[in-house]
Amino acid sequence: MQSRLLMDWPAGVAINLDTIGGPLIVESTHEAAILLTEHWPVEQGRAFLHALDLCAEALENEAPGNEARLAFVAAAEEAHILIWLH
């Protein structure tokens, strides 16, 4: 069972990241931050940079996790890897 810290979003976001084995469901700001910094298919773009900033702020409790989720969704759309919202 995952701790609440690792599942801070109200619903998961399904993305397809071939670089780490295909589809997965992202359920937390922490997961999103790792994916954005270490496995994201693009390293630029307005939505990508905004998601990086908001995830960092949310991890420091300076922004709501749901705002980070919305920014992550936009970055996934920008990178053409969004599958669906849970």
mmCIF file of C-alpha atoms in Angstrom:
data_model
loop_
_atom_site.group_PDB
_atom_site.id
_atom_site.type_symbol
_atom_site.label_atom_id
_atom_site.label_comp_id
_atom_site.label_asym_id
_atom_site.label_seq_id
_atom_site.Cartn_x
_atom_site.Cartn_y
_atom_site.Cartn_z
ATOM 1 C CA MET A 1 0.000 0.000 0.000
ATOM 2 C CA GLN A 2 1.335 3.437 -0.928
ATOM 3 C CA SER A 3 1.443 6.168 1.684
ATOM 4 C CA ARG A 4 -0.729 9.244 1.262
ATOM 5 C CA LEU A 5 2.429 11.253 0.515
ATOM 6 C CA LEU A 6 2.883 9.210 -2.647
ATOM 7 C CA MET A 7 -0.772 9.545 -3.704
ATOM 8 C CA ASP A 8 -1.518 13.225 -3.228
ATOM 9 C CA TRP A 9 -3.565 13.721 -6.394
ATOM 10 C CA PRO A 10 -7.334 13.192 -6.403
ATOM 11 C CA ALA A 11 -7.035 11.067 -9.562
ATOM 12 C CA GLY A 12 -4.249 9.526 -11.594
ATOM 13 C CA VAL A 13 -2.961 10.656 -14.973
ATOM 14 C CA ALA A 14 -2.133 7.971 -17.540
ATOM 15 C CA ILE A 15 0.818 8.683 -19.804
ATOM 16 C CA ASN A 16 2.834 6.666 -22.296
ATOM 17 C CA LEU A 17 6.556 6.986 -21.663
ATOM 18 C CA ASP A 18 8.315 4.526 -23.935
ATOM 19 C CA THR A 19 11.651 5.406 -22.341
ATOM 20 C CA ILE A 20 10.629 3.616 -19.131
ATOM 21 C CA GLY A 21 8.540 0.801 -20.530
ATOM 22 C CA GLY A 22 5.309 2.273 -21.794
ATOM 23 C CA PRO A 23 2.051 3.299 -20.141
ATOM 24 C CA LEU A 24 1.834 4.198 -16.469
ATOM 25 C CA ILE A 25 -0.487 6.032 -14.108
ATOM 26 C CA VAL A 26 1.004 8.959 -12.220
ATOM 27 C CA GLU A 27 -0.709 9.627 -8.878
ATOM 28 C CA SER A 28 1.486 12.125 -7.085
ATOM 29 C CA THR A 29 3.483 15.302 -7.385
ATOM 30 C CA HIS A 30 6.588 13.399 -6.298
ATOM 31 C CA GLU A 31 6.184 10.861 -9.126
ATOM 32 C CA ALA A 32 5.506 13.645 -11.622
ATOM 33 C CA ALA A 33 8.611 15.566 -10.554
ATOM 34 C CA ILE A 34 10.816 12.506 -11.026
ATOM 35 C CA LEU A 35 9.361 11.795 -14.453
ATOM 36 C CA LEU A 36 9.685 15.418 -15.561
ATOM 37 C CA THR A 37 13.298 15.713 -14.455
ATOM 38 C CA GLU A 38 14.622 12.273 -15.367
ATOM 39 C CA HIS A 39 12.480 10.691 -18.082
ATOM 40 C CA TRP A 40 10.542 13.370 -19.966
ATOM 41 C CA PRO A 41 10.734 13.103 -23.767
ATOM 42 C CA VAL A 42 11.263 16.856 -24.216
ATOM 43 C CA GLU A 43 13.425 19.288 -22.293
ATOM 44 C CA GLN A 44 11.709 22.502 -23.206
ATOM 45 C CA GLY A 45 8.299 23.948 -23.793
ATOM 46 C CA ARG A 46 6.091 26.313 -21.861
ATOM 47 C CA ALA A 47 3.930 23.614 -20.240
ATOM 48 C CA PHE A 48 6.963 21.471 -19.381
ATOM 49 C CA LEU A 49 8.740 24.347 -17.611
ATOM 50 C CA HIS A 50 5.551 25.383 -15.819
ATOM 51 C CA ALA A 51 4.997 21.813 -14.598
ATOM 52 C CA LEU A 52 8.581 21.639 -13.316
ATOM 53 C CA ASP A 53 8.084 24.864 -11.369
ATOM 54 C CA LEU A 54 4.700 23.898 -9.929
ATOM 55 C CA CYS A 55 5.828 20.416 -8.916
ATOM 56 C CA ALA A 56 8.808 21.927 -7.088
ATOM 57 C CA GLU A 57 6.551 24.445 -5.356
ATOM 58 C CA ALA A 58 4.021 21.771 -4.399
ATOM 59 C CA LEU A 59 6.752 19.552 -2.958
ATOM 60 C CA GLU A 60 7.784 22.502 -0.779
ATOM 61 C CA ASN A 61 4.119 23.068 0.226
ATOM 62 C CA GLU A 62 4.110 26.385 -1.612
ATOM 63 C CA ALA A 63 1.461 25.331 -4.160
ATOM 64 C CA PRO A 64 -1.463 22.888 -4.053
ATOM 65 C CA GLY A 65 -0.836 19.395 -5.396
ATOM 66 C CA ASN A 66 -3.855 19.678 -7.668
ATOM 67 C CA GLU A 67 -2.290 22.689 -9.419
ATOM 68 C CA ALA A 68 0.827 20.602 -10.004
ATOM 69 C CA ARG A 69 -1.411 17.844 -11.416
ATOM 70 C CA LEU A 70 -3.058 20.249 -13.874
ATOM 71 C CA ALA A 71 0.349 21.531 -14.955
ATOM 72 C CA PHE A 72 1.574 17.944 -15.384
ATOM 73 C CA VAL A 73 -1.441 17.151 -17.577
ATOM 74 C CA ALA A 74 -0.660 20.176 -19.755
ATOM 75 C CA ALA A 75 2.982 19.087 -20.047
ATOM 76 C CA ALA A 76 1.901 15.572 -21.030
ATOM 77 C CA GLU A 77 -0.427 17.005 -23.678
ATOM 78 C CA GLU A 78 2.382 19.233 -24.965
ATOM 79 C CA ALA A 79 4.706 16.205 -25.207
ATOM 80 C CA HIS A 80 1.954 14.110 -26.872
ATOM 81 C CA ILE A 81 2.146 11.377 -24.226
ATOM 82 C CA LEU A 82 -1.170 11.877 -22.395
ATOM 83 C CA ILE A 83 -3.359 8.784 -22.638
ATOM 84 C CA TRP A 84 -6.279 9.685 -20.357
ATOM 85 C CA LEU A 85 -7.246 11.236 -17.063
ATOM 86 C CA HIS A 86 -8.466 8.932 -14.330
#
